[in-house]
Amino acid sequence: WASQESGDTGLVLRLAVIYVALFGLVCYPIAGATYINEGYLLQKVTASNVGAMSVIFVLVLRLYSGWGYIGSRLQSKVIEYEETGWYDGDFEQKSDAEKARDLFLYRSNVKPVEERLKKFSLALGGAWVASCLALNVASSSNPIFNQYDPRMLEKLSYDDKVAGVVARESNGRPTYCENRYYRAVANGGQGCN
């Protein structure tokens, strides 16, 4: 995946294909089920972006840890035979020829990939933080009034003018009809059909 033959372009292309597939097939439908009201496109897109970026970031970190393990084994002065049962698992010193061979393999094949993955991990980490901040900003801006805000609900109980605006904005339907949770609390959404 991150090998030297494919280079930066190959890794970017593979990650982009996975990102687009996750964004379109998994994350956007979930965000669409979360933000069901009209006017929440920005929230849907930013939530989908955070979801897809999270998976891509974890994937790159996993690649980095795998290549790091290979690099540490090649740089080690001992050969560690991994344990498969109580009877084995051993350490043996590498000969000078084995040390030279492994160091050459590390420098020529593994170290460039580790550097590439470190660079991508840092870039994706920054992009993920920026995506989370964008979602936070987008979530705080509501295109319509927030009918579930406790202050709004309290104000509705004594202010007829605000209650009239809420009724107009919700097209004469109870406002809980647009929210699955509040519809369930209202015994299945009485008056929503």
Backbone as a ProteinNet text record, in pm:
[ID]
protein_1_A
[PRIMARY]
WASQESGDTGLVLRLAVIYVALFGLVCYPIAGATYINEGYLLQKVTASNVGAMSVIFVLVLRLYSGWGYIGSRLQSKVIEYEETGWYDGDFEQKSDAEKARDLFLYRSNVKPVEERLKKFSLALGGAWVASCLALNVASSSNPIFNQYDPRMLEKLSYDDKVAGVVARESNGRPTYCENRYYRAVANGGQGCN
[TERTIARY]
80.7	0	84.1	180.4	263.4	403.4	419.8	553.2	616.5	745.7	822	785.1	745.4	713.2	595.8	495.4	377.8	401.6	489.3	521.5	405.7	422.9	320.2	191.6	204.5	86.7	1.1	66	-9.4	-82.5	-15.7	-79.3	-195.6	-176.1	-283.9	-403.4	-375.9	-484.7	-562.2	-493.6	-561.9	-644.5	-584.9	-657	-776.4	-761.1	-871.5	-988.1	-958.7	-1065.7	-1140.8	-1068	-1133.1	-1213.5	-1157.7	-1227.8	-1360.3	-1355.6	-1476.8	-1580.5	-1534.9	-1628	-1690.9	-1609.4	-1663.9	-1758.3	-1717.2	-1798.2	-1934.6	-1935.7	-2060.6	-2147.2	-2085.3	-2163.5	-2196.2	-2115.7	-2137.4	-2169.4	-2079.6	-2089.4	-2203	-2221.1	-2327.1	-2466.7	-2493.7	-2626.1	-2649.4	-2545.1	-2561	-2588.1	-2512.7	-2535.1	-2673.1	-2718.8	-2851.9	-2961.4	-2937.1	-3033.9	-3028.6	-2915.5	-2901.3	-2962	-2930	-2982.6	-3091.5	-3215	-3321.8	-3397.1	-3381.4	-3453.2	-3388.4	-3467.6	-3415	-3320.2	-3221.2	-3130.9	-3008.7	-2987.9	-2874.6	-2767.3	-2752.3	-2654.1	-2511.7	-2478.2	-2343.8	-2312.6	-2408.4	-2388.4	-2371	-2448.7	-2435.7	-2297.5	-2251.2	-2121.6	-2007.7	-2011.9	-1902.4	-1902.8	-2019.7	-2025.1	-1973.1	-2009.3	-1959.6	-1809.5	-1758.5	-1614.8	-1539.2	-1590.6	-1524.5	-1524.1	-1633	-1639.7	-1541.3	-1539.5	-1449.7	-1304.1	-1275.5	-1137.7	-1089	-1178	-1139.3	-1093	-1165.6	-1128.4	-996.8	-980.4	-856.2	-738.2	-757.5	-650.5	-608.8	-705.1	-674.1	-603.9	-645.2	-581.3	-433.7	-406.4	-267.8	-185.2	-243	-170.3	-139.6	-232.4	-208.5	-97.2	-97.1	11.4	145.6	144.5	267.8	319.8	229.9	275.2	328.6	267.8	316.2	453.6	474.3	606.3	708	665.4	755.9	802.8	713.8	751.3	855.1	832.3	929.9	1064.4	1061.8	1186	1259	1185.3	1251.5	1312.5	1247.7	1304.5	1431.6	1432.4	1550.8	1667	1638	1744.4	1796.3	1725.7	1764.1	1894.1	1972.2	2097.8	2077.9	1955.9	1925.5	1809	1805.2	1692.1	1600.4	1476.9	1379.3	1288.3	1296.5	1207.7	1080.6	971	846.8	794.7	734.5	687.4	553.5	546.7	419.9	365.5	440.4	397.7	496.8	486.2	573.2	715.3	734.6	860.9	956	910.8	1000.3	997	1052.2	1070.3	1212.5	1295.2	1437.1	1495.3	1610.9	1686	1821.5	1863.6	1993.5	2060.9	2186.5	2261.7	2276	2259.8	2279.4	2428.9	2467.8	2608.3	2631.2	2756.1	2786.7	2726.8	2728.1	2669.6	2518.4	2452.9	2308.4	2273.6	2355.8	2332.8	2344.6	2449.8	2470.9	2356.8	2314.4	2203.8	2075	2042.7	1918.9	1921.5	2036.6	2048.5	2031.1	2088.6	2071.7	1924.6	1858	1715.7	1633.5	1667	1593.3	1610.7	1734.5	1759.8	1704.3	1707.3	1664.4	1514.8	1454.5	1314.4	1216.6	1255.8	1159.7	1160.3	1277.2	1285.6	1212.1	1223.2	1145.4	994	948.6	805.2	764	847	817.2	809.1	901.7	900.3	774.3	737.4	617.1	494.2	484.6	368	366	482	486.2	433.4	476.3	430.3	278.8	227.2	83.6	6.4	61.6	-6	-20.7	85.1	78	-20.7	-17.4	-110	-254.6	-279.7	-416.1	-462.9	-371.3	-408	-451.3	-377.3	-415.9	-548.1	-567.9	-694.2	-810.6	-785.3	-891.6	-930.8	-832.4	-862.6	-939.7	-897.9	-969.1	-1112.1	-1131	-1265.4	-1352.5	-1295.1	-1371.1	-1410.4	-1319	-1351	-1460.4	-1452.3	-1555.4	-1691.2	-1693.9	-1819.9	-1875	-1787.5	-1830.5	-1892.1	-1828.5	-1881.5	-2013.1	-2017.8	-2140	-2254.7	-2225.1	-2330.7	-2387.2	-2305.9	-2355.2	-2442.5	-2439.9	-2524.3	-2645	-2761.7	-2885.6	-2950	-2989.5	-3053.2	-3193.7	-3256.1	-3386.1	-3375	-3480	-3477.1	-3454.9	-3399.6	-3373.8	-3492.5	-3581.5	-3704.1	-3684.3	-3563.1	-3536.9	-3452.7	-3422	-3347	-3437.3	-3389.8	-3475.7	-3522.6	-3440.3	-3482.7	-3596.8	-3588.6	-3695.9	-3825.1	-3814.2	-3934.4	-3999	-3917	-3971.7	-4040.2	-3979.3	-4036.5	-4169.1	-4181	-4304	-4424	-4398.8	-4510.5	-4578.9	-4510.8	-4575.1	-4574.9	-4513.3	-4507	-4582.7	-4702	-4785.6	-4725.6	-4652.5	-4592.8	-4486.4	-4401.9	-4298.9	-4364.4	-4470.4	-4540.7	-4599.5	-4646.9	-4698.2	-4588.3	-4470.2	-4356.8	-4318	-4314.8	-4279.7	-4382.2	-4508.7	-4612.6	-4597.7	-4565.9	-4546	-4422.3	-4314.1	-4189.9	-4202.7	-4288.4	-4303.3	-4421.3	-4475.3	-4584.2	-4708.6	-4736.6	-4856.7	-4850	-4738.4	-4721.5	-4649.2	-4667.5	-4589.3	-4439.5	-4361.3	-4218.3	-4145.2	-4199.6	-4131.4	-4141.5	-4221.1	-4236.7	-4106.9	-4020.1	-3895.7	-3780.7	-3804.1	-3697.9	-3743	-3664.1	-3703	-3714.1	-3622.3	-3623.7	-3750.5	-3774.3	-3890.1	-4020.8	-4020.9	-4140.7	-4169.5	-4065.8	-4082.7	-4130	-4078	-4119.6	-4267.5	-4313	-4453.4	-4540.9	-4510.3	-4590.5	-4605.4	-4494.7	-4497.5	-4530.6	-4532.6	-4554.7	-4699.8	-4781.6	-4922.3	-4936.4	-5015.1	-5038.3	-4935.6	-4845.5	-4741.8	-4785.5	-4882.6	-4922	-5020
-119.7	0	124.7	127.9	247.6	222.1	117.9	79.2	186.1	171.9	271.6	274.8	160.7	156.9	249.2	250.6	332.6	479.5	509.2	646.8	721.3	852.4	937.9	934.8	935.8	940.5	815.4	700.1	575.9	571.8	616.8	617.7	715.9	834.9	933.7	879.9	815.9	762.4	655	564.1	457.9	514.8	608.7	669.5	750.7	818.6	898.2	809	694.6	602.7	552.7	516.4	469	581.6	703.5	817.7	842.3	845.1	872.2	762	636.6	526.1	535.4	561.3	574.9	693.5	805.7	926.6	904.5	849.4	836.7	719.6	607.2	486	462.5	518.7	491.9	620	716.7	833.3	928.4	956.4	1049.6	994.7	866.3	814.8	821.4	797	807.6	952.4	1045.6	1187.6	1231.1	1175.8	1208.4	1159.8	1047.1	998.1	1077.5	1140.7	1222.3	1360.3	1425.3	1559.4	1542.7	1521.5	1489.9	1614.3	1727.1	1848.5	1910.7	1990.5	2065.9	2174.8	2206.5	2315.8	2274.9	2147.5	2101.4	2034.6	2079.4	2018.9	2036.5	2154	2178.1	2083.7	2062.4	1971.2	1827.8	1787.5	1652.5	1630.8	1728.8	1715.4	1714.3	1802.3	1805.3	1681.4	1632.3	1509.3	1390.5	1384.3	1276.8	1285.4	1406.9	1426.9	1379.9	1411.6	1366.8	1214.5	1151	1005.1	940.6	987.3	928.7	958.5	1080.7	1116.4	1034.1	1002.3	921.9	783.7	722.3	588.5	594.1	693.5	707	731.8	814.2	844.2	717.9	640.5	515	417	411.5	323.6	360.9	490.3	533.9	508.6	529.4	499.1	350.2	266.7	121.8	83.4	143.2	119.4	163.2	279.2	332.3	240.3	189.5	101.2	-30.2	-82.1	-205.4	-189.2	-81.5	-57	-24.4	39.6	66.5	-61.5	-159.2	-288.8	-358.2	-354.9	-414.1	-344.1	-210.5	-134.5	-166.8	-182.5	-214	-353.4	-447	-582.1	-580.3	-500.5	-494.4	-422.4	-325.6	-250.1	-319.4	-418.5	-486.7	-565.2	-576.6	-651	-799.9	-836.4	-976.5	-1020.8	-1150.6	-1211.2	-1266.6	-1222.4	-1269.5	-1370.1	-1493.9	-1596.6	-1590.4	-1559.4	-1538.2	-1668.2	-1654.5	-1769.9	-1818.5	-1946.8	-2005.8	-2101.5	-2127.7	-2216.9	-2207.2	-2292.7	-2285.8	-2330.5	-2399.6	-2464.5	-2381.6	-2271.3	-2195.3	-2048	-1966.8	-1825.4	-1807.4	-1752	-1746.7	-1619.4	-1579.3	-1466.3	-1516.9	-1467.1	-1506.3	-1382.5	-1364.7	-1250	-1260.4	-1146.6	-1144.6	-1141.4	-1206.8	-1199	-1062.8	-1026.6	-896.8	-887.3	-997.4	-997.2	-976.3	-1038.9	-1021.6	-879.4	-821.6	-682.7	-588.3	-609.3	-522.9	-538.6	-662	-687.5	-621.5	-641.3	-586	-433.7	-376.7	-230.5	-175.1	-245.2	-202.9	-210.7	-320.4	-334.4	-225.2	-196.1	-91.9	42.6	79.3	211.7	224.7	116.7	128.5	104.3	18.4	-17.5	30.8	28.9	54.5	200.4	258.4	395.6	496.4	489	583.7	569.2	446.6	424.3	478.3	455.7	510.5	662.3	725.2	871.8	920.4	849.7	885.9	874	763.4	743.1	840.7	879	979.5	1112.8	1148.3	1273.2	1269.4	1157.4	1144.9	1143.2	1079.4	1075.8	1215.6	1294.4	1431	1515.2	1501.7	1578.9	1537.4	1407	1360.4	1394.8	1392.2	1433.7	1579.2	1664.6	1805.6	1824.7	1749.1	1758.1	1706.8	1603.6	1550.8	1653.1	1717.7	1821	1935.9	1976.4	2082.8	2039.3	1913.2	1862.1	1864.2	1826.9	1830.3	1972.5	2065.9	2206.8	2256.6	2217.6	2258.6	2200.3	2075.2	2015.4	2088.2	2125.7	2199.2	2333	2404.4	2533	2512.6	2411.8	2387	2343.5	2265.8	2219.1	2330.5	2432.1	2541.5	2639.3	2631.8	2721.9	2644.9	2686	2621.3	2705.8	2646.1	2724.7	2771.4	2701.3	2744.1	2750.8	2793.1	2800.6	2661.9	2656.3	2527.6	2494.7	2414.1	2385.2	2296.2	2243.1	2155.2	2221.9	2347.8	2422.5	2444.9	2410.6	2427.4	2571.4	2668	2808.5	2839.3	2783.5	2804.7	2739.3	2617	2547.7	2622.4	2678.8	2755.6	2881.8	2947.1	3069.5	3042.3	2926.3	2891.3	2881.9	2842.5	2822.6	2953.2	3068.3	3193.2	3302.4	3282.4	3386.9	3340.2	3395	3352.8	3392.5	3503.5	3548	3448	3404	3304.4	3173.1	3136.3	3012.1	3017.7	3135.3	3150.6	3134.1	3189.7	3174.3	3027.3	2958.4	2816.7	2736.6	2768.4	2697	2720.5	2844.7	2873.8	2800.9	2802.5	2738.2	2586.5	2529.5	2383.6	2339.4	2431	2401.1	2345.2	2392.1	2352	2214.3	2146.8	2014.3	2031.7	1941	1948.1	1939.8	2015.9	2021.2	1891.4	1807.4	1681.4	1583.7	1611.6	1520.8	1505.6	1601.4	1598	1531.3	1483.8	1423.8	1287.1	1184.4	1047.9	1030.1	1091.3	1074.8	1137.2	1263	1330.9	1271.8	1217.6	1151.2	1026	953.2	834.2	873.7	982.8	1032.2	1070.2	1121.1	1163.7	1046.4	927.4	807.6	778.9	782.1	744.5	855	977.1	1088.4	1114.2	1127.2	1155.1	1292.2	1297.4	1422.2	1451	1358.5	1382.4	1339.7	1255.3	1204.9	1293.7
0	0	0	87.5	98.9	47.2	-31.3	-75.2	-162.8	-180.2	-252.6	-400.7	-457.2	-599.7	-632.9	-546.4	-576.1	-542	-448	-413.7	-349.6	-337.6	-277.5	-358.7	-490.3	-576.3	-559.7	-553.5	-536.1	-403.5	-296.7	-165.3	-161.5	-218.3	-221.7	-299.9	-412.8	-494.1	-419.5	-353.5	-278.9	-163.8	-89.2	22.6	-26.6	-140.9	-195.3	-237.3	-296.7	-337.4	-214.3	-109.6	12.7	77.2	78.2	136.5	63.3	-69.4	-146.8	-124.9	-123.4	-100.6	38.4	140.4	276.1	286.6	229.7	237.3	173.5	52.3	-21	20.3	54.5	80.8	227.8	318.1	460.4	537.6	531	619.6	581.9	453.3	416.4	445.8	419.6	460.8	612	690.2	835.7	875.5	816.2	846.2	798.2	686.3	636.5	729.7	796.9	894	1023.9	1049.2	1170	1150.1	1038.7	1008.1	901.7	945.8	851.1	804.6	870.8	831.2	708.3	636.8	522.9	573.6	494.3	528.4	608.9	630	709.7	623	499.2	409	461.2	511.7	564.4	680.4	768.6	880.7	831.5	731.3	676.3	615.1	537.6	469.8	570.9	669.3	766.9	855.3	891.8	971.8	891.2	764.4	678	661.4	648.8	633.7	757.5	874.9	998	1005.8	971.2	975.6	879.5	755.2	655.5	688.7	734.1	770.2	889.4	981.7	1097.6	1055.1	964.4	917.7	840.8	755.1	677.6	771.4	872.4	967.8	1043.6	1088.6	1159	1065.5	940.1	842.5	822.5	808.1	788.6	914.6	1031.6	1155.6	1166.1	1121.5	1122.6	1025.4	909.3	814.1	872.5	937	996	1106.9	1189.4	1297.9	1241.4	1135.5	1073.9	1012.8	938.2	879.7	988.2	1096.5	1208.1	1274.4	1284.2	1340.9	1252.2	1122.8	1030.4	1043.4	1051.7	1066.6	1195.4	1304.4	1431.9	1429.1	1363.2	1350.5	1266.2	1159.1	1073.9	1142.7	1227.4	1295	1420.1	1467.5	1590	1570.1	1676.5	1671	1697.7	1735.9	1762.6	1675.7	1648.4	1579	1686.6	1682.7	1781.4	1713.1	1758	1708	1791.2	1723.9	1796.6	1855.1	1968.5	2044.9	1990.5	1963.4	1919.6	2024.4	2127.8	2234.8	2349.1	2446.5	2563.2	2531.1	2421.7	2392.9	2307.2	2250.2	2163.1	2197.3	2113.4	2141.1	2188.9	2104.2	2135.7	2078	2131.7	2080.4	2034.4	1919.9	1866.7	1811.1	1837.8	1787	1635.8	1567.8	1423.7	1394.1	1287.3	1244.4	1179.8	1158.4	1096.7	956.7	881.8	747.3	754	850.7	866	908.7	998.2	1040.1	921.4	839.7	723.4	622.9	597.8	504.5	553.3	681	735.4	738.8	770.6	771.5	630.2	531	391.6	351.2	387	355.7	422.9	547.4	618.5	549.5	521.1	462.2	321.1	243.6	104.3	84.4	164.7	140.7	246.6	372.9	480.5	525.7	541.6	593.1	504.4	370.2	288.4	308.1	325.4	347	483.7	584.9	718.4	714.6	643.6	633.3	560.7	453.4	378.5	468.5	542.2	627.9	745.1	794.7	901.2	848.8	728.6	666.8	645.6	594.2	570.9	703.1	805.1	935.5	993.7	984.6	1036.5	956.3	823.9	740.2	765.5	773.1	797.9	938.7	1035.6	1171.4	1175	1105.3	1096.6	1025	915.7	842.3	926.9	1007.5	1093.7	1200.3	1261.2	1361	1296	1175.3	1104.4	1072.2	1036.5	1008.3	1132.9	1246.5	1372.3	1408.5	1388.8	1416	1321.6	1193.4	1098	1135.7	1180.9	1225.2	1346.6	1438.3	1557.1	1518.2	1425.9	1380.8	1306.8	1218.4	1142	1232.6	1334.6	1424.6	1510.5	1536.1	1619.7	1541.6	1408.6	1329.4	1278	1320.2	1277.9	1169.2	1056.7	951.9	990.5	1083.3	1134.8	1286.5	1351.8	1496.8	1556.3	1673.2	1738.6	1828.8	1776.7	1849.4	1970.1	1987.7	2101.7	2209	2191.3	2291.2	2413.1	2534.2	2653.2	2673.7	2638.7	2652.9	2556.8	2435.4	2337.4	2384.9	2437.6	2485.6	2601.2	2688.9	2801.4	2750.7	2651.4	2597.3	2525.2	2461.7	2390.7	2483.8	2607.4	2699.3	2738.8	2728.7	2770.4	2664	2549	2446.7	2322.2	2300.8	2188.1	2054	2049.1	1923.1	1876.6	1968.7	1934.1	1897.4	1968.2	1936.9	1795.7	1753.1	1616.8	1512.8	1540.5	1448.1	1438.8	1551.2	1551.6	1471.4	1486.9	1413.2	1262.4	1222.6	1080.7	1026.6	1101.3	1056.6	1046.9	1128.5	1126.1	1040.1	958.6	864.8	934.3	1052.9	1124.3	1187.9	1175.2	1237.2	1369.9	1462.9	1586.5	1554.6	1625.1	1592.2	1621.5	1707	1735.3	1618.6	1518.7	1404.5	1325.6	1330.6	1253.5	1327.9	1448.5	1528.1	1576.3	1544.7	1581.1	1731.8	1807.3	1952.3	2013.1	1977.8	2036.4	1985.6	1864.6	1813.5	1897.2	1935.2	2019	2159.1	2212.5	2343.9	2340.8	2226.6	2212.1	2168.5	2215.4	2186.6	2038.1	1967.1	1826.1	1731.1	1777.5	1687.4	1654.2	1755.4	1733.7	1666.6	1560.5	1488.8	1380.9	1355.6	1255.3	1115.8	1104	971.4	902.3
[MASK]
+++++++++++++++++++++++++++++++++++++++++++++++++++++++++++++++++++++++++++++++++++++++++++++++++++++++++++++++++++++++++++++++++++++++++++++++++++++++++++++++++++++++++++++++++++++++++++++++++

